[in-house]
Amino acid sequence: MEQQSEFIVFYDSDCPLCTRFHTYLSAIDKTNRVNWKPIYDEDLFEKYPMLKGEPLEEQMHSVEDNTYVYAGYYTVKKLCYTIPALKPLKAVFLLPGVETLGRKLYHTVSVNRYQWFHFLCDDKTCQRGGH
């Protein structure tokens, strides 16, 4: 039997869009293949030193087997390859131009997420100053 790799996704728990994304994907990940961690965890860099210096508040990051670091669009792509319910989307990533478009789209949404999705804020999100 093939051993499953450990896949951890680090998300902005103060971002309403990020939190909704995390909640939705956790619900459809019936096999619990993804381990989600908020980026504001006090001992994050002690546990995951490979994340030091990474722009964690700018884009979602992920680590596979404590070795490979993915960021932004590439984390979304890896999620689609990891969560069984999203595997039908794998074919989309093979289309010409999707990577360029996906990186630009991810960046645009990431930069504007607090402005565009502020209506999703509740008591647990949007607590960081300046957001």
mmCIF file of C-alpha atoms in Angstrom:
data_model
loop_
_atom_site.group_PDB
_atom_site.id
_atom_site.type_symbol
_atom_site.label_atom_id
_atom_site.label_comp_id
_atom_site.label_asym_id
_atom_site.label_seq_id
_atom_site.Cartn_x
_atom_site.Cartn_y
_atom_site.Cartn_z
ATOM 1 C CA MET A 1 0.000 0.000 0.000
ATOM 2 C CA GLU A 2 1.330 3.443 -0.963
ATOM 3 C CA GLN A 3 2.103 5.709 1.998
ATOM 4 C CA GLN A 4 0.271 9.019 1.826
ATOM 5 C CA SER A 5 2.340 12.172 2.117
ATOM 6 C CA GLU A 6 1.612 14.798 4.747
ATOM 7 C CA PHE A 7 0.174 17.945 3.186
ATOM 8 C CA ILE A 8 -0.235 21.050 5.342
ATOM 9 C CA VAL A 9 -1.864 24.272 4.163
ATOM 10 C CA PHE A 10 -1.213 27.541 6.001
ATOM 11 C CA TYR A 11 -3.994 30.088 5.673
ATOM 12 C CA ASP A 12 -4.837 33.562 6.977
ATOM 13 C CA SER A 13 -7.402 32.839 9.691
ATOM 14 C CA ASP A 14 -8.238 36.557 9.884
ATOM 15 C CA CYS A 15 -9.219 36.676 6.218
ATOM 16 C CA PRO A 16 -12.916 35.928 5.649
ATOM 17 C CA LEU A 17 -12.345 34.544 2.146
ATOM 18 C CA CYS A 18 -9.475 32.346 3.336
ATOM 19 C CA THR A 19 -11.520 31.059 6.262
ATOM 20 C CA ARG A 20 -14.501 30.228 4.030
ATOM 21 C CA PHE A 21 -12.158 28.517 1.549
ATOM 22 C CA HIS A 22 -10.656 26.473 4.400
ATOM 23 C CA THR A 23 -14.097 25.556 5.800
ATOM 24 C CA TYR A 24 -15.451 24.507 2.406
ATOM 25 C CA LEU A 25 -12.431 22.434 1.421
ATOM 26 C CA SER A 26 -12.260 20.793 4.849
ATOM 27 C CA ALA A 27 -15.898 19.765 4.457
ATOM 28 C CA ILE A 28 -15.360 18.141 1.050
ATOM 29 C CA ASP A 29 -12.077 16.495 2.061
ATOM 30 C CA LYS A 30 -13.718 13.331 3.356
ATOM 31 C CA THR A 31 -10.356 11.543 3.570
ATOM 32 C CA ASN A 32 -8.744 14.305 5.679
ATOM 33 C CA ARG A 33 -5.715 14.480 3.404
ATOM 34 C CA VAL A 34 -5.106 18.149 4.140
ATOM 35 C CA ASN A 35 -3.987 19.477 7.505
ATOM 36 C CA TRP A 36 -4.876 23.177 7.868
ATOM 37 C CA LYS A 37 -2.884 25.577 10.080
ATOM 38 C CA PRO A 38 -3.487 29.299 10.685
ATOM 39 C CA ILE A 39 -0.488 31.510 9.885
ATOM 40 C CA TYR A 40 -0.791 33.323 13.210
ATOM 41 C CA ASP A 41 0.141 30.221 15.224
ATOM 42 C CA GLU A 42 2.727 31.345 17.834
ATOM 43 C CA ASP A 43 5.220 28.549 17.204
ATOM 44 C CA LEU A 44 4.701 28.309 13.434
ATOM 45 C CA PHE A 45 8.301 29.062 12.448
ATOM 46 C CA GLU A 46 9.665 26.805 15.152
ATOM 47 C CA LYS A 47 7.632 23.878 13.795
ATOM 48 C CA TYR A 48 8.055 24.816 10.114
ATOM 49 C CA PRO A 49 11.373 26.673 9.699
ATOM 50 C CA MET A 50 11.154 26.364 5.908
ATOM 51 C CA LEU A 51 8.415 29.034 6.001
ATOM 52 C CA LYS A 52 10.668 31.726 7.483
ATOM 53 C CA GLY A 53 10.878 34.662 5.128
ATOM 54 C CA GLU A 54 7.883 33.509 3.089
ATOM 55 C CA PRO A 55 5.118 36.099 2.473
ATOM 56 C CA LEU A 56 2.492 34.141 4.423
ATOM 57 C CA GLU A 57 0.026 37.045 4.650
ATOM 58 C CA GLU A 58 0.219 37.684 0.902
ATOM 59 C CA GLN A 59 -0.547 34.178 -0.325
ATOM 60 C CA MET A 60 -1.535 30.788 0.976
ATOM 61 C CA HIS A 61 1.422 28.448 1.511
ATOM 62 C CA SER A 62 1.648 24.709 1.895
ATOM 63 C CA VAL A 63 4.248 22.145 2.847
ATOM 64 C CA GLU A 64 4.416 18.548 1.725
ATOM 65 C CA ASP A 65 6.348 16.055 3.843
ATOM 66 C CA ASN A 66 8.187 18.930 5.595
ATOM 67 C CA THR A 67 10.137 19.437 2.373
ATOM 68 C CA TYR A 68 8.302 21.016 -0.547
ATOM 69 C CA VAL A 69 6.865 24.504 -0.165
ATOM 70 C CA TYR A 70 4.101 25.610 -2.514
ATOM 71 C CA ALA A 71 2.645 29.113 -2.590
ATOM 72 C CA GLY A 72 -0.423 30.857 -4.007
ATOM 73 C CA TYR A 73 -1.682 29.340 -7.243
ATOM 74 C CA TYR A 74 0.545 26.291 -6.762
ATOM 75 C CA THR A 75 -1.064 25.525 -3.386
ATOM 76 C CA VAL A 76 -4.505 25.700 -5.020
ATOM 77 C CA LYS A 77 -3.286 23.372 -7.774
ATOM 78 C CA LYS A 78 -1.842 20.949 -5.206
ATOM 79 C CA LEU A 79 -5.155 21.013 -3.303
ATOM 80 C CA CYS A 80 -6.948 19.961 -6.493
ATOM 81 C CA TYR A 81 -4.521 17.071 -6.872
ATOM 82 C CA THR A 82 -4.826 16.067 -3.197
ATOM 83 C CA ILE A 83 -8.536 16.283 -2.310
ATOM 84 C CA PRO A 84 -10.393 13.470 -4.107
ATOM 85 C CA ALA A 85 -13.535 15.583 -4.725
ATOM 86 C CA LEU A 86 -11.424 18.131 -6.634
ATOM 87 C CA LYS A 87 -9.471 15.666 -8.775
ATOM 88 C CA PRO A 88 -11.751 16.192 -11.815
ATOM 89 C CA LEU A 89 -10.301 19.729 -11.963
ATOM 90 C CA LYS A 90 -6.818 18.330 -12.636
ATOM 91 C CA ALA A 91 -7.472 18.430 -16.377
ATOM 92 C CA VAL A 92 -7.965 22.206 -16.247
ATOM 93 C CA PHE A 93 -4.363 22.652 -15.087
ATOM 94 C CA LEU A 94 -3.117 20.926 -18.244
ATOM 95 C CA LEU A 95 -4.683 23.484 -20.577
ATOM 96 C CA PRO A 96 -2.343 25.958 -22.290
ATOM 97 C CA GLY A 97 -2.144 29.321 -20.527
ATOM 98 C CA VAL A 98 -3.882 28.168 -17.350
ATOM 99 C CA GLU A 99 -0.785 28.545 -15.188
ATOM 100 C CA THR A 100 -0.182 32.151 -16.267
ATOM 101 C CA LEU A 101 -3.849 33.053 -15.929
ATOM 102 C CA GLY A 102 -4.147 31.192 -12.611
ATOM 103 C CA ARG A 103 -1.144 32.961 -11.082
ATOM 104 C CA LYS A 104 -2.475 36.374 -12.151
ATOM 105 C CA LEU A 105 -5.996 35.612 -10.917
ATOM 106 C CA TYR A 106 -4.711 34.286 -7.592
ATOM 107 C CA HIS A 107 -2.547 37.395 -7.103
ATOM 108 C CA THR A 108 -5.420 39.770 -7.938
ATOM 109 C CA VAL A 109 -7.829 38.076 -5.519
ATOM 110 C CA SER A 110 -5.174 37.829 -2.812
ATOM 111 C CA VAL A 111 -4.270 41.515 -2.974
ATOM 112 C CA ASN A 112 -7.921 42.592 -2.895
ATOM 113 C CA ARG A 113 -9.423 39.945 -0.604
ATOM 114 C CA TYR A 114 -10.096 42.198 2.405
ATOM 115 C CA GLN A 115 -11.585 44.944 0.248
ATOM 116 C CA TRP A 116 -13.714 42.653 -1.925
ATOM 117 C CA PHE A 117 -14.849 40.189 0.758
ATOM 118 C CA HIS A 118 -15.173 42.409 3.868
ATOM 119 C CA PHE A 119 -18.904 41.589 3.979
ATOM 120 C CA LEU A 120 -17.925 38.048 5.026
ATOM 121 C CA CYS A 121 -16.278 39.309 8.229
ATOM 122 C CA ASP A 122 -17.585 38.114 11.545
ATOM 123 C CA ASP A 123 -16.308 38.077 15.125
ATOM 124 C CA LYS A 124 -13.504 35.643 14.268
ATOM 125 C CA THR A 125 -12.224 37.201 11.047
ATOM 126 C CA CYS A 126 -10.819 40.568 9.953
ATOM 127 C CA GLN A 127 -9.273 41.180 13.359
ATOM 128 C CA ARG A 128 -5.769 42.108 12.159
ATOM 129 C CA GLY A 129 -5.004 45.802 12.078
ATOM 130 C CA GLY A 130 -5.004 47.380 8.642
ATOM 131 C CA HIS A 131 -7.373 44.865 7.059
#
